[in-house]
Amino acid sequence: MEIQQSSLSQNSLTVASSTLSVLIAELGEECQNVTALIEQLKSPAITGKQQTDILAQLLAAAIHLNVHCNAKFQGLISAELDKLPDDDEDEKAAERYFWQEDLWVETQRL
C-alpha cells in the first residue's frame, strides 16, 4: 500500500517557527504511515509474512515517533504557545498539562 503525501507538508502551517513547521509536517506524515499500517493489519487475508513485515514497520514507526516527539519538539511547541495572545480559555487549557520527565502530561479531570 502506497502512503499518500501529507497535506501538512504541501501547505504551510500557521506557526512562526520554520523548524516547528517542518517537524509538525514530518509528524503528520509518520502518523499517516502508522494509520496505513494499522489498516493493513485489519485485512482478513493477511499472511503471516505480511503481518511480520507490517508489525516490523509499525515498530520502527513507533520508535521514530518516540524519538521525534522529544523534549526539544515539545519545547518548540511550548515556545510557540508562549507567543500566542493570552485569553481565559488558553489559560484553562494550559492548566490541564504539566511537565514531567521530559513530557507534557494531561492532568486527570476531577
PDB file of C-alpha atoms in Angstrom:
ATOM      1  CA  MET A   1       0.000   0.000   0.000  1.00  0.00           C
ATOM      2  CA  GLU A   2       1.442   3.355  -1.013  1.00  0.00           C
ATOM      3  CA  ILE A   3       1.304   6.187   1.502  1.00  0.00           C
ATOM      4  CA  GLN A   4      -0.113   9.435   0.160  1.00  0.00           C
ATOM      5  CA  GLN A   5       1.906  12.624   0.608  1.00  0.00           C
ATOM      6  CA  SER A   6       0.782  14.514   3.686  1.00  0.00           C
ATOM      7  CA  SER A   7      -1.351  17.578   3.116  1.00  0.00           C
ATOM      8  CA  LEU A   8       0.578  19.128   6.013  1.00  0.00           C
ATOM      9  CA  SER A   9       3.799  19.071   4.023  1.00  0.00           C
ATOM     10  CA  GLN A  10       2.091  20.556   0.972  1.00  0.00           C
ATOM     11  CA  ASN A  11       0.556  23.503   2.830  1.00  0.00           C
ATOM     12  CA  SER A  12       2.393  25.920   5.052  1.00  0.00           C
ATOM     13  CA  LEU A  13       1.441  25.803   8.712  1.00  0.00           C
ATOM     14  CA  THR A  14       0.454  28.837  10.721  1.00  0.00           C
ATOM     15  CA  VAL A  15       3.325  28.621  13.184  1.00  0.00           C
ATOM     16  CA  ALA A  16       6.123  31.177  13.378  1.00  0.00           C
ATOM     17  CA  SER A  17       8.974  28.680  13.751  1.00  0.00           C
ATOM     18  CA  SER A  18      10.061  27.123  10.468  1.00  0.00           C
ATOM     19  CA  THR A  19      11.706  24.283  12.419  1.00  0.00           C
ATOM     20  CA  LEU A  20       8.456  23.526  14.223  1.00  0.00           C
ATOM     21  CA  SER A  21       6.577  23.692  10.928  1.00  0.00           C
ATOM     22  CA  VAL A  22       8.870  21.065   9.382  1.00  0.00           C
ATOM     23  CA  LEU A  23       8.684  18.848  12.483  1.00  0.00           C
ATOM     24  CA  ILE A  24       4.874  19.014  12.526  1.00  0.00           C
ATOM     25  CA  ALA A  25       4.729  18.141   8.823  1.00  0.00           C
ATOM     26  CA  GLU A  26       7.047  15.167   9.401  1.00  0.00           C
ATOM     27  CA  LEU A  27       4.951  14.088  12.385  1.00  0.00           C
ATOM     28  CA  GLY A  28       1.826  14.202  10.230  1.00  0.00           C
ATOM     29  CA  GLU A  29       3.475  12.072   7.572  1.00  0.00           C
ATOM     30  CA  GLU A  30       4.602   9.477  10.114  1.00  0.00           C
ATOM     31  CA  CYS A  31       1.135   9.385  11.673  1.00  0.00           C
ATOM     32  CA  GLN A  32      -0.352   8.750   8.226  1.00  0.00           C
ATOM     33  CA  ASN A  33       2.163   5.932   7.792  1.00  0.00           C
ATOM     34  CA  VAL A  34       1.109   4.408  11.135  1.00  0.00           C
ATOM     35  CA  THR A  35      -2.577   4.698  10.207  1.00  0.00           C
ATOM     36  CA  ALA A  36      -1.936   2.938   6.894  1.00  0.00           C
ATOM     37  CA  LEU A  37      -0.041   0.140   8.654  1.00  0.00           C
ATOM     38  CA  ILE A  38      -2.870  -0.338  11.138  1.00  0.00           C
ATOM     39  CA  GLU A  39      -5.373  -0.530   8.289  1.00  0.00           C
ATOM     40  CA  GLN A  40      -3.225  -3.184   6.610  1.00  0.00           C
ATOM     41  CA  LEU A  41      -3.266  -5.243   9.804  1.00  0.00           C
ATOM     42  CA  LYS A  42      -7.081  -5.259   9.673  1.00  0.00           C
ATOM     43  CA  SER A  43      -7.088  -7.184   6.396  1.00  0.00           C
ATOM     44  CA  PRO A  44      -8.664 -10.638   6.828  1.00  0.00           C
ATOM     45  CA  ALA A  45      -6.481 -12.039   4.028  1.00  0.00           C
ATOM     46  CA  ILE A  46      -3.153 -11.045   5.574  1.00  0.00           C
ATOM     47  CA  THR A  47      -0.448 -13.713   5.530  1.00  0.00           C
ATOM     48  CA  GLY A  48       1.973 -14.403   8.354  1.00  0.00           C
ATOM     49  CA  LYS A  49       4.839 -12.903   6.324  1.00  0.00           C
ATOM     50  CA  GLN A  50       2.817  -9.747   5.602  1.00  0.00           C
ATOM     51  CA  GLN A  51       1.878  -9.447   9.263  1.00  0.00           C
ATOM     52  CA  THR A  52       5.535  -9.773  10.260  1.00  0.00           C
ATOM     53  CA  ASP A  53       6.577  -7.088   7.770  1.00  0.00           C
ATOM     54  CA  ILE A  54       3.795  -4.722   8.842  1.00  0.00           C
ATOM     55  CA  LEU A  55       4.500  -5.194  12.548  1.00  0.00           C
ATOM     56  CA  ALA A  56       8.212  -4.569  11.955  1.00  0.00           C
ATOM     57  CA  GLN A  57       7.368  -1.348  10.104  1.00  0.00           C
ATOM     58  CA  LEU A  58       4.950  -0.372  12.869  1.00  0.00           C
ATOM     59  CA  LEU A  59       7.649  -0.938  15.490  1.00  0.00           C
ATOM     60  CA  ALA A  60      10.094   1.228  13.530  1.00  0.00           C
ATOM     61  CA  ALA A  61       7.447   3.945  13.160  1.00  0.00           C
ATOM     62  CA  ALA A  62       6.658   3.838  16.896  1.00  0.00           C
ATOM     63  CA  ILE A  63      10.346   4.212  17.741  1.00  0.00           C
ATOM     64  CA  HIS A  64      10.644   7.090  15.257  1.00  0.00           C
ATOM     65  CA  LEU A  65       7.605   8.826  16.770  1.00  0.00           C
ATOM     66  CA  ASN A  66       9.029   8.393  20.271  1.00  0.00           C
ATOM     67  CA  VAL A  67      12.325   9.982  19.218  1.00  0.00           C
ATOM     68  CA  HIS A  68      10.599  12.637  17.090  1.00  0.00           C
ATOM     69  CA  CYS A  69       8.334  13.823  19.913  1.00  0.00           C
ATOM     70  CA  ASN A  70      11.208  14.550  22.287  1.00  0.00           C
ATOM     71  CA  ALA A  71      11.669  17.397  24.746  1.00  0.00           C
ATOM     72  CA  LYS A  72      13.058  19.704  22.031  1.00  0.00           C
ATOM     73  CA  PHE A  73       9.908  19.252  19.922  1.00  0.00           C
ATOM     74  CA  GLN A  74       7.728  19.797  22.974  1.00  0.00           C
ATOM     75  CA  GLY A  75       9.769  22.877  23.858  1.00  0.00           C
ATOM     76  CA  LEU A  76       9.260  24.309  20.371  1.00  0.00           C
ATOM     77  CA  ILE A  77       5.511  23.830  20.745  1.00  0.00           C
ATOM     78  CA  SER A  78       5.616  25.430  24.188  1.00  0.00           C
ATOM     79  CA  ALA A  79       7.577  28.398  22.824  1.00  0.00           C
ATOM     80  CA  GLU A  80       5.029  28.765  20.029  1.00  0.00           C
ATOM     81  CA  LEU A  81       2.208  28.729  22.582  1.00  0.00           C
ATOM     82  CA  ASP A  82       4.000  31.416  24.577  1.00  0.00           C
ATOM     83  CA  LYS A  83       3.964  33.676  21.505  1.00  0.00           C
ATOM     84  CA  LEU A  84       0.186  33.480  21.164  1.00  0.00           C
ATOM     85  CA  PRO A  85      -2.080  36.075  22.770  1.00  0.00           C
ATOM     86  CA  ASP A  86      -3.410  35.149  26.197  1.00  0.00           C
ATOM     87  CA  ASP A  87      -7.065  34.718  26.967  1.00  0.00           C
ATOM     88  CA  ASP A  88      -9.016  32.858  29.637  1.00  0.00           C
ATOM     89  CA  GLU A  89      -9.670  29.771  27.507  1.00  0.00           C
ATOM     90  CA  ASP A  90      -5.981  29.373  26.649  1.00  0.00           C
ATOM     91  CA  GLU A  91      -5.075  29.581  30.330  1.00  0.00           C
ATOM     92  CA  LYS A  92      -7.642  26.931  31.245  1.00  0.00           C
ATOM     93  CA  ALA A  93      -6.304  24.631  28.523  1.00  0.00           C
ATOM     94  CA  ALA A  94      -2.697  25.170  29.642  1.00  0.00           C
ATOM     95  CA  GLU A  95      -3.593  24.340  33.240  1.00  0.00           C
ATOM     96  CA  ARG A  96      -4.630  20.841  32.150  1.00  0.00           C
ATOM     97  CA  TYR A  97      -1.000  19.948  31.419  1.00  0.00           C
ATOM     98  CA  PHE A  98       2.164  19.752  33.473  1.00  0.00           C
ATOM     99  CA  TRP A  99       5.809  18.940  32.693  1.00  0.00           C
ATOM    100  CA  GLN A 100       7.035  15.553  33.946  1.00  0.00           C
ATOM    101  CA  GLU A 101      10.194  13.723  32.956  1.00  0.00           C
ATOM    102  CA  ASP A 102      10.608  15.465  29.572  1.00  0.00           C
ATOM    103  CA  LEU A 103       6.906  15.082  28.688  1.00  0.00           C
ATOM    104  CA  TRP A 104       3.792  17.201  28.848  1.00  0.00           C
ATOM    105  CA  VAL A 105       1.210  15.190  30.781  1.00  0.00           C
ATOM    106  CA  GLU A 106      -2.515  15.925  30.885  1.00  0.00           C
ATOM    107  CA  THR A 107      -3.883  16.169  34.395  1.00  0.00           C
ATOM    108  CA  GLN A 108      -6.867  13.994  35.264  1.00  0.00           C
ATOM    109  CA  ARG A 109     -10.175  15.738  35.354  1.00  0.00           C
ATOM    110  CA  LEU A 110     -11.934  15.702  38.700  1.00  0.00           C
TER     111      LEU A 110
END
